[in-house]
Short mmCIF file of C-alpha atoms and ligand atoms in Angstrom, two decimals:
data_model
loop_
_atom_site.label_atom_id
_atom_site.label_comp_id
_atom_site.label_asym_id
_atom_site.label_seq_id
_atom_site.Cartn_x
_atom_site.Cartn_y
_atom_site.Cartn_z
CA UNK Q 1 96.41 87.55 104.39
CA UNK Q 2 95.95 86.31 100.86
CA UNK Q 3 99.04 86.24 98.69
CA UNK Q 4 99.09 88.98 96.09
CA UNK Q 5 101.27 88.61 93.02
CA UNK Q 6 102.45 91.24 90.60
CA UNK Q 7 105.23 91.51 88.06
CA UNK Q 8 108.27 92.56 90.08
CA UNK Q 9 109.70 94.73 87.34
CA UNK Q 10 108.50 98.28 88.04
CA UNK Q 11 105.66 99.12 90.41
CA UNK Q 12 104.20 101.99 92.42
CA UNK Q 13 103.59 101.47 96.13
CA UNK Q 14 100.53 103.32 97.41
CA UNK Q 15 100.62 103.80 101.17
CA UNK Q 16 97.01 103.80 102.42
CA UNK Q 17 98.13 104.66 105.96
CA UNK Q 18 99.82 107.80 104.62
CA UNK Q 19 96.66 108.73 102.70
CA UNK Q 20 94.60 108.40 105.87
CA UNK Q 21 97.03 110.42 107.98
CA UNK Q 22 97.11 113.16 105.32
CA UNK Q 23 93.32 113.29 105.37
CA UNK Q 24 93.36 113.55 109.18
CA UNK Q 25 95.94 116.37 109.07
CA UNK Q 26 93.95 118.33 106.47
CA UNK Q 27 90.66 117.78 108.29
CA UNK Q 28 92.17 118.96 111.58
CA UNK Q 29 93.53 122.09 109.90
CA UNK Q 30 90.67 123.39 107.76
CA UNK Q 31 87.73 125.37 109.11
CA UNK Q 32 85.59 124.30 106.17
CA UNK Q 33 83.06 121.72 107.30
CA UNK Q 34 84.02 118.80 105.09
CA UNK Q 35 86.60 117.67 102.61
CA UNK Q 36 85.58 116.99 99.02
CA UNK Q 37 88.31 114.62 97.86
CA UNK Q 38 89.55 115.33 94.34
CA UNK Q 39 90.39 111.98 92.72
CA UNK Q 40 90.45 113.04 89.06
CA UNK Q 41 93.09 111.65 86.69
CA UNK Q 42 92.96 108.25 88.40
CA UNK Q 43 93.49 109.80 91.80
CA UNK Q 44 96.49 111.79 90.56
CA UNK Q 45 97.93 108.47 89.38
CA UNK Q 46 97.37 106.72 92.72
CA UNK Q 47 94.32 104.74 91.54
CA UNK Q 48 90.98 106.51 91.93
CA UNK Q 49 88.86 103.61 93.17
CA UNK Q 50 91.15 102.40 95.95
CA UNK Q 51 91.92 105.98 97.00
CA UNK Q 52 88.24 106.88 97.18
CA UNK Q 53 87.30 103.72 99.10
CA UNK Q 54 90.00 104.38 101.70
CA UNK Q 55 88.89 108.00 102.09
CA UNK Q 56 85.23 106.99 102.26
CA UNK Q 57 86.13 104.83 105.26
CA UNK Q 58 87.66 107.98 106.83
CA UNK Q 59 84.34 109.81 106.43
CA UNK Q 60 84.65 111.54 103.06
CA UNK Q 61 81.18 111.78 101.48
CA UNK Q 62 81.90 113.75 98.29
CA UNK Q 63 84.41 113.06 95.51
CA UNK Q 64 85.34 115.24 92.57
CA UNK Q 65 86.47 113.95 89.16
CA UNK Q 66 87.10 115.56 85.80
CA UNK Q 67 84.68 113.62 83.62
CA UNK Q 68 81.91 111.04 83.34
CA UNK Q 69 84.21 108.04 82.73
CA UNK Q 70 86.09 108.81 85.94
CA UNK Q 71 82.82 109.10 87.85
CA UNK Q 72 81.62 105.74 86.48
CA UNK Q 73 84.95 104.15 87.45
CA UNK Q 74 84.29 105.17 91.09
CA UNK Q 75 80.84 103.55 90.91
CA UNK Q 76 82.48 100.42 89.48
CA UNK Q 77 84.57 100.31 92.66
CA UNK Q 78 81.30 100.57 94.64
CA UNK Q 79 82.01 104.08 95.88
CA UNK Q 80 78.57 105.15 97.12
CA UNK Q 81 79.25 108.79 98.12
CA UNK Q 82 78.29 111.81 96.04
CA UNK Q 83 80.46 112.49 93.00
CA UNK Q 84 80.88 115.86 91.31
CA UNK Q 85 82.09 116.10 87.71
CA UNK Q 86 84.14 119.30 87.67
CA UNK Q 87 84.17 119.66 83.90
CA UNK Q 88 82.16 119.15 80.73
CA UNK Q 89 79.78 116.27 80.08
CA UNK Q 90 77.82 116.03 76.79
CA UNK Q 91 74.14 116.62 77.62
CA UNK Q 92 73.08 113.40 75.89
CA UNK Q 93 74.68 111.62 78.88
CA UNK Q 94 72.10 113.09 81.27
CA UNK Q 95 70.39 109.78 81.95
CA UNK Q 96 73.73 108.06 82.66
CA UNK Q 97 74.46 110.83 85.19
CA UNK Q 98 71.03 110.32 86.71
CA UNK Q 99 71.18 106.52 86.91
CA UNK Q 100 74.56 106.69 88.62
CA UNK Q 101 73.67 109.54 91.02
CA UNK Q 102 76.38 111.81 89.66
CA UNK Q 103 76.35 115.57 90.18
CA UNK Q 104 77.22 117.68 87.14
CA UNK Q 105 78.87 121.10 87.08
CA UNK Q 106 76.97 123.71 85.08
CA UNK Q 107 79.35 126.42 83.92
CA UNK Q 108 77.17 128.58 81.68
CA UNK Q 109 73.50 129.41 81.19
CA UNK Q 110 73.57 127.91 77.69
CA UNK Q 111 74.91 124.61 78.97
CA UNK Q 112 72.39 124.59 81.84
CA UNK Q 113 69.50 125.14 79.41
CA UNK Q 114 70.64 122.32 77.10
CA UNK Q 115 71.13 119.95 80.02
CA UNK Q 116 67.72 120.95 81.41
CA UNK Q 117 66.02 120.30 78.02
CA UNK Q 118 67.54 116.82 77.95
CA UNK Q 119 66.42 116.14 81.54
CA UNK Q 120 62.85 117.26 80.82
CA UNK Q 121 62.80 115.05 77.71
CA UNK Q 122 63.89 112.06 79.82
CA UNK Q 123 61.67 112.99 82.76
CA UNK Q 124 64.56 113.18 85.23
CA UNK Q 125 66.00 115.76 87.62
CA UNK Q 126 69.78 116.05 87.86
CA UNK Q 127 71.79 117.38 90.78
CA UNK Q 128 74.09 120.18 89.67
CA UNK Q 129 76.59 122.65 91.12
CA UNK Q 130 76.99 126.04 89.47
CA UNK Q 131 80.57 127.01 88.59
CA UNK Q 132 81.54 130.67 88.94
CA UNK Q 133 84.58 132.12 87.23
CA UNK Q 134 85.94 134.60 89.76
CA UNK Q 135 89.31 134.93 88.06
CA UNK Q 136 90.55 131.50 87.01
CA UNK Q 137 89.55 132.20 83.40
CA UNK Q 138 88.71 128.60 82.58
CA UNK Q 139 85.03 127.65 82.90
CA UNK Q 140 82.17 129.21 84.81
CA UNK Q 141 79.76 132.10 84.84
CA UNK Q 142 81.89 135.22 85.18
CA UNK Q 143 80.66 136.70 88.46
CA UNK Q 144 81.13 140.32 87.44
CA UNK Q 145 79.51 139.99 84.01
CA UNK Q 146 76.31 142.08 83.71
CA UNK Q 147 73.90 139.10 83.67
CA UNK Q 148 75.57 136.81 86.20
CA UNK Q 149 72.89 137.02 88.90
CA UNK Q 150 70.01 136.69 86.39
CA UNK Q 151 71.76 133.71 84.79
CA UNK Q 152 72.09 131.99 88.16
CA UNK Q 153 68.48 132.76 89.07
CA UNK Q 154 67.33 131.22 85.78
CA UNK Q 155 69.48 128.10 86.28
CA UNK Q 156 67.97 127.61 89.73
CA UNK Q 157 64.47 127.90 88.25
CA UNK Q 158 65.07 125.12 85.70
CA UNK Q 159 62.82 122.18 86.60
CA UNK Q 160 65.14 119.50 85.22
CA UNK Q 161 68.02 120.64 87.41
CA UNK Q 162 68.32 120.49 91.17
CA UNK Q 163 70.91 123.17 91.98
CA UNK Q 164 72.53 122.10 95.23
CA UNK Q 165 75.88 123.81 95.09
CA UNK Q 166 77.88 126.77 93.88
CA UNK Q 167 81.64 126.88 93.61
CA UNK Q 168 84.62 128.67 92.18
CA UNK Q 169 88.33 127.96 91.80
CA UNK Q 170 91.42 129.86 92.97
CA UNK Q 171 94.12 130.35 90.36
CA UNK Q 172 97.04 131.51 92.49
CA UNK Q 173 96.58 130.44 96.10
CA UNK Q 174 99.88 128.52 95.85
CA UNK Q 175 101.90 131.71 95.27
CA UNK Q 176 103.06 134.01 98.09
CA UNK Q 177 104.19 137.09 96.16
CA UNK Q 178 102.28 140.31 96.89
CA UNK Q 179 100.40 140.39 93.60
CA UNK Q 180 99.22 136.78 93.88
CA UNK Q 181 98.12 137.27 97.49
CA UNK Q 182 96.11 140.32 96.45
CA UNK Q 183 94.63 138.38 93.52
CA UNK Q 184 93.54 135.47 95.72
CA UNK Q 185 91.99 137.84 98.25
CA UNK Q 186 90.12 139.54 95.40
CA UNK Q 187 88.88 136.16 94.15
CA UNK Q 188 87.66 135.27 97.65
CA UNK Q 189 85.84 138.60 97.86
CA UNK Q 190 84.27 138.15 94.42
CA UNK Q 191 83.03 134.72 95.49
CA UNK Q 192 81.62 135.79 98.87
CA UNK Q 193 80.10 138.94 97.31
CA UNK Q 194 78.21 136.76 94.86
CA UNK Q 195 76.97 134.55 97.70
CA UNK Q 196 75.69 137.70 99.43
CA UNK Q 197 73.96 139.00 96.31
CA UNK Q 198 72.18 135.66 96.02
CA UNK Q 199 71.33 135.54 99.73
CA UNK Q 200 69.63 138.90 99.31
CA UNK Q 201 67.35 137.12 96.85
CA UNK Q 202 66.83 134.34 99.44
CA UNK Q 203 68.93 131.95 97.39
CA UNK Q 204 70.92 129.48 99.47
CA UNK Q 205 72.96 126.42 98.61
CA UNK Q 206 73.76 123.31 100.61
CA UNK Q 207 77.20 122.89 99.03
CA UNK Q 208 79.32 126.03 98.91
CA UNK Q 209 83.00 125.47 98.08
CA UNK Q 210 85.98 127.47 96.91
CA UNK Q 211 89.30 126.22 98.32
CA UNK Q 212 91.69 123.84 96.62
CA UNK Q 213 94.71 122.42 98.49
CA UNK Q 214 96.60 125.72 98.55
CA UNK Q 215 93.40 127.57 99.41
CA UNK Q 216 92.66 125.36 102.40
CA UNK Q 217 96.29 125.40 103.54
CA UNK Q 218 97.03 129.10 103.29
CA UNK Q 219 93.60 130.78 103.52
CA UNK Q 220 92.41 129.07 106.63
CA UNK Q 221 90.15 131.83 107.91
CA UNK Q 222 87.65 130.62 105.30
CA UNK Q 223 84.85 128.31 106.31
CA UNK Q 224 82.63 126.82 103.61
CA UNK Q 225 80.66 123.58 103.34
CA UNK Q 226 83.53 121.85 101.55
CA UNK Q 227 87.19 122.35 100.76
CA UNK Q 228 88.27 120.53 97.61
CA UNK Q 229 91.49 118.78 98.54
CA UNK Q 230 93.56 117.21 95.78
CA UNK Q 231 97.34 117.14 95.86
CA UNK Q 232 97.66 117.39 99.67
CA UNK Q 233 95.73 114.14 100.14
CA UNK Q 234 98.50 112.42 98.21
CA UNK Q 235 101.07 113.88 100.59
CA UNK Q 236 102.48 116.39 98.13
CA UNK Q 237 102.64 120.15 98.55
CA UNK Q 238 100.80 122.45 96.14
CA UNK Q 239 103.74 124.84 96.05
CA UNK Q 240 107.20 125.58 97.45
CA UNK Q 241 105.57 127.35 100.43
CA UNK Q 242 105.91 125.33 103.61
CA UNK Q 243 102.61 123.84 104.72
CA UNK Q 244 100.98 124.45 108.11
CA UNK Q 245 100.39 120.71 108.56
CA UNK Q 246 102.47 117.58 108.14
CA UNK Q 247 102.02 115.35 105.12
CA UNK Q 248 103.42 111.94 104.20
CA UNK Q 249 103.98 111.10 100.52
CA UNK Q 250 101.58 108.34 99.46
CA UNK Q 251 103.28 107.05 96.29
CA UNK Q 252 106.71 105.47 95.96
CA UNK Q 253 108.10 104.28 92.64
CA UNK Q 254 110.06 101.03 92.70
CA UNK Q 255 111.99 98.82 90.34
CA UNK Q 256 114.75 96.22 90.49
CA UNK Q 257 118.28 95.78 89.16
CA UNK Q 258 118.16 93.53 86.09
CA UNK Q 259 121.87 93.44 85.25
CA UNK Q 260 125.17 94.61 86.76
CA UNK Q 261 128.28 94.88 84.65
CA UNK Q 262 131.79 96.29 84.83
CA UNK Q 263 132.80 98.39 81.83
CA UNK Q 264 136.25 99.77 80.94
CA UNK Q 265 136.97 103.46 80.36
CA UNK Q 266 135.63 104.83 77.08
CA UNK Q 267 132.42 102.80 77.01
CA UNK Q 268 129.42 104.73 75.73
CA UNK Q 269 126.09 104.16 77.42
CA UNK Q 270 122.63 104.27 75.78
CA UNK Q 271 121.12 106.02 72.76
CA UNK Q 272 122.97 109.01 71.37
CA UNK Q 273 126.13 108.32 73.42
CA UNK Q 274 125.42 111.20 75.83
CA UNK Q 275 127.49 109.40 78.49
CA UNK Q 276 130.90 107.82 78.10
CA UNK Q 277 132.84 106.23 80.99
CA UNK Q 278 136.09 108.01 81.89
CA UNK Q 279 137.31 105.06 84.00
CA UNK Q 280 136.35 101.50 84.80
CA UNK Q 281 132.80 101.60 86.17
CA UNK Q 282 130.13 99.32 87.62
CA UNK Q 283 126.86 99.94 85.87
CA UNK Q 284 123.40 98.61 86.73
CA UNK Q 285 120.50 98.41 84.30
CA UNK Q 286 117.00 99.09 85.67
CA UNK Q 287 113.81 98.02 83.85
CA UNK Q 288 111.95 101.35 83.95
CA UNK Q 289 111.79 103.96 81.21
CA UNK Q 290 109.82 106.88 79.90
CA UNK Q 291 106.98 104.57 78.79
CA UNK Q 292 106.44 103.93 82.51
CA UNK Q 293 106.09 107.67 83.03
CA UNK Q 294 109.63 108.23 84.26
CA UNK Q 295 110.58 111.39 82.33
CA UNK Q 296 113.34 111.17 79.70
CA UNK Q 297 114.29 114.73 80.72
CA UNK Q 298 115.89 113.14 83.82
CA UNK Q 299 118.61 111.52 81.67
CA UNK Q 300 122.09 112.19 83.13
CA UNK Q 301 120.42 114.18 85.94
CA UNK Q 302 118.43 112.24 88.50
CA UNK Q 303 119.53 109.65 91.06
CA UNK Q 304 117.88 106.43 92.16
CA UNK Q 305 118.33 104.68 95.50
CA UNK Q 306 119.94 101.24 95.76
CA UNK Q 307 120.96 99.74 99.11
CA UNK Q 308 120.09 103.07 100.75
CA UNK Q 309 122.54 105.02 98.57
CA UNK Q 310 122.18 107.37 95.61
CA UNK Q 311 123.17 106.11 92.17
CA UNK Q 312 123.27 108.53 89.24
CA UNK Q 313 121.41 107.89 86.00
CA UNK Q 314 123.92 107.79 83.13
CA UNK Q 315 123.08 108.12 79.47
CA UNK Q 316 119.68 108.69 77.94
CA UNK Q 317 116.67 107.09 79.60
CA UNK Q 318 115.16 104.59 77.14
CA UNK Q 319 111.51 103.68 76.64
CA UNK Q 320 111.72 100.70 79.02
CA UNK Q 321 115.14 100.76 80.71
CA UNK Q 322 117.78 103.03 82.14
CA UNK Q 323 121.34 102.69 83.43
CA UNK Q 324 122.87 103.93 86.70
CA UNK Q 325 126.41 104.21 88.05
CA UNK Q 326 126.85 101.87 91.03
CA UNK Q 327 130.66 102.05 91.16
CA UNK Q 328 130.53 103.46 94.70
CA UNK Q 329 127.83 101.18 96.09
CA UNK Q 330 129.07 97.94 97.61
CA UNK Q 331 127.58 94.63 96.53
CA UNK Q 332 124.87 95.67 94.06
CA UNK Q 333 123.40 92.64 92.32
CA UNK Q 334 120.46 91.66 90.12
CA UNK Q 335 117.06 91.72 91.90
CA UNK Q 336 118.18 94.43 94.34
CA UNK Q 337 115.23 96.76 94.90
CA UNK Q 338 115.55 100.20 93.33
CA UNK Q 339 113.70 103.25 94.64
CA UNK Q 340 113.14 105.91 92.00
CA UNK Q 341 110.85 107.93 94.27
CA UNK Q 342 110.52 107.28 97.99
CA UNK Q 343 112.58 106.31 100.99
CA UNK Q 344 115.37 103.73 101.29
CA UNK Q 345 117.21 103.74 104.59
CA UNK Q 346 118.14 107.32 105.41
CA UNK Q 347 117.90 108.49 101.80
CA UNK Q 348 114.83 109.89 100.10
CA UNK Q 349 113.97 111.03 96.59
CA UNK Q 350 110.83 113.12 96.18
CA UNK Q 351 108.58 113.96 93.24
CA UNK Q 352 109.41 117.59 94.06
CA UNK Q 353 113.09 116.92 93.40
CA UNK Q 354 112.31 115.33 90.01
CA UNK Q 355 109.80 118.08 89.15
CA UNK Q 356 112.43 120.73 89.82
CA UNK Q 357 114.86 118.95 87.46
CA UNK Q 358 112.29 118.63 84.69
CA UNK Q 359 110.85 122.14 85.00
CA UNK Q 360 107.39 120.98 86.01
CA UNK Q 361 105.27 120.36 89.11
CA UNK Q 362 104.78 117.26 91.27
CA UNK Q 363 101.13 117.08 90.06
CA UNK Q 364 102.24 116.30 86.50
CA UNK Q 365 104.78 113.64 87.45
CA UNK Q 366 102.36 111.55 89.54
CA UNK Q 367 99.69 111.77 86.82
CA UNK Q 368 102.19 110.55 84.23
CA UNK Q 369 103.04 107.27 85.98
CA UNK Q 370 102.04 104.81 83.27
CA UNK Q 371 99.26 102.28 83.22
CA UNK Q 372 101.68 99.41 82.78
CA UNK Q 373 102.99 100.14 86.29
CA UNK Q 374 100.93 98.11 88.77
CA UNK Q 375 99.73 99.98 91.87
CA UNK Q 376 100.53 97.99 95.00
CA UNK Q 377 98.42 99.08 97.98
CA UNK Q 378 100.00 98.76 101.41
CA UNK Q 379 98.20 99.11 104.71
CA UNK Q 380 99.28 98.17 108.25
CA UNK Q 381 102.49 96.65 106.90
CA UNK Q 382 100.71 94.39 104.42
CA UNK Q 383 99.95 94.39 100.72
CA UNK Q 384 96.17 94.60 100.66
CA UNK Q 385 95.58 94.80 96.92
CA UNK Q 386 97.33 95.09 93.58
CA UNK Q 387 95.79 97.08 90.77
CA UNK Q 388 97.01 95.89 87.39
CA UNK Q 389 95.65 98.07 84.58
CA UNK Q 390 96.75 95.53 81.97
CA UNK Q 391 94.96 92.65 83.68
CA UNK Q 392 95.59 89.53 81.68
C1 PLP T 1 91.98 119.83 90.37
C2 PLP T 1 91.05 120.72 91.06
C3 PLP T 1 91.07 120.84 92.45
C4 PLP T 1 92.14 120.23 93.32
O1 PLP T 1 93.33 120.99 93.22
P1 PLP T 1 94.55 120.70 94.21
O2 PLP T 1 95.49 121.81 93.94
O3 PLP T 1 95.12 119.38 93.78
O4 PLP T 1 94.02 120.65 95.57
C5 PLP T 1 90.06 121.57 93.05
N1 PLP T 1 89.11 122.17 92.32
C6 PLP T 1 89.07 122.10 90.97
C7 PLP T 1 88.00 122.81 90.23
C8 PLP T 1 90.04 121.39 90.30
O5 PLP T 1 90.02 121.33 88.96
#
């Protein structure tokens, strides 16, 4: 195996084996025919290209991203499968979409007409999926608006567009209260009703898809052409509800001890003096901060793992460094590995734990891991690649 170097300051370990086992678990669970892997936002911070290539080797043949740049990044990594852009692309980019075999979402008749005009001008035909708004309230043709069926019929008739798919998005499939359950069921009905209304006009699609991670996990009587799996691929749960399949977290966040010192009582630590020692303490400094995407809101709250034990963060987290109390951990020294998220011995810290403390969701925390944090890909016990966004 070739030797792979990276700056051993702060790094994210991406476990390809975990990604593959998550895919297998999801695939075994869902009744939908295939998985469309959602790798937007740089694969939820895991690295979109490497994630997509690993999943392609597992049999995934459709990827979803948020925008054109993300789609082109996948092509740069030689991902050859279909790619759906879930959101807006300026119509003047039609020929870039075409040249790179990228499928565009059309979310209104106006947008479809403009995109069609551009395609006719360029003499190309673009693959598109129609987006329905069945209750998400974001983008899409509102299914129960008076003209929805006519709008869809017109889009399908446009010669510059090849309408292969139709999809919608569930807003509340991750919630298990009565009202949310009823809402999701109503969204499912609105979606399938629209499919029926179109079938009555002999309109069929080769790519019908509705479920996100929570939808495929908790509404498993559904069977469409694709289920769009995002967060579950990365081994994280879409909600507090326990999942009907087993996942393994894909990302761990690592750093090292840069300095260990003993301080007397009454020593203040970090900006703003939010922590002051009440006794002699051993304190370790760790070279990770909020500029790496480790939230400042975790100051004086979260733990890290050193030598398999929890050490509490003391004082305010800085841009590039933070301090932890290692008074009760034997033998801590510079260059000891630090686990901010992940497993060390019998101890584990999860993104869910940190999300709870910061009042957000695991999705946001993985996306926020900064681009100066190299992604270190591990497979079969070896480092197979390092992705350094700041390549020198
Ligand atoms: C992000 C997104 C998904 C994936 O959502 P998860 O909850 O991560 O599975 C699916 N569909 C659309 C339209 C999205 O924007």
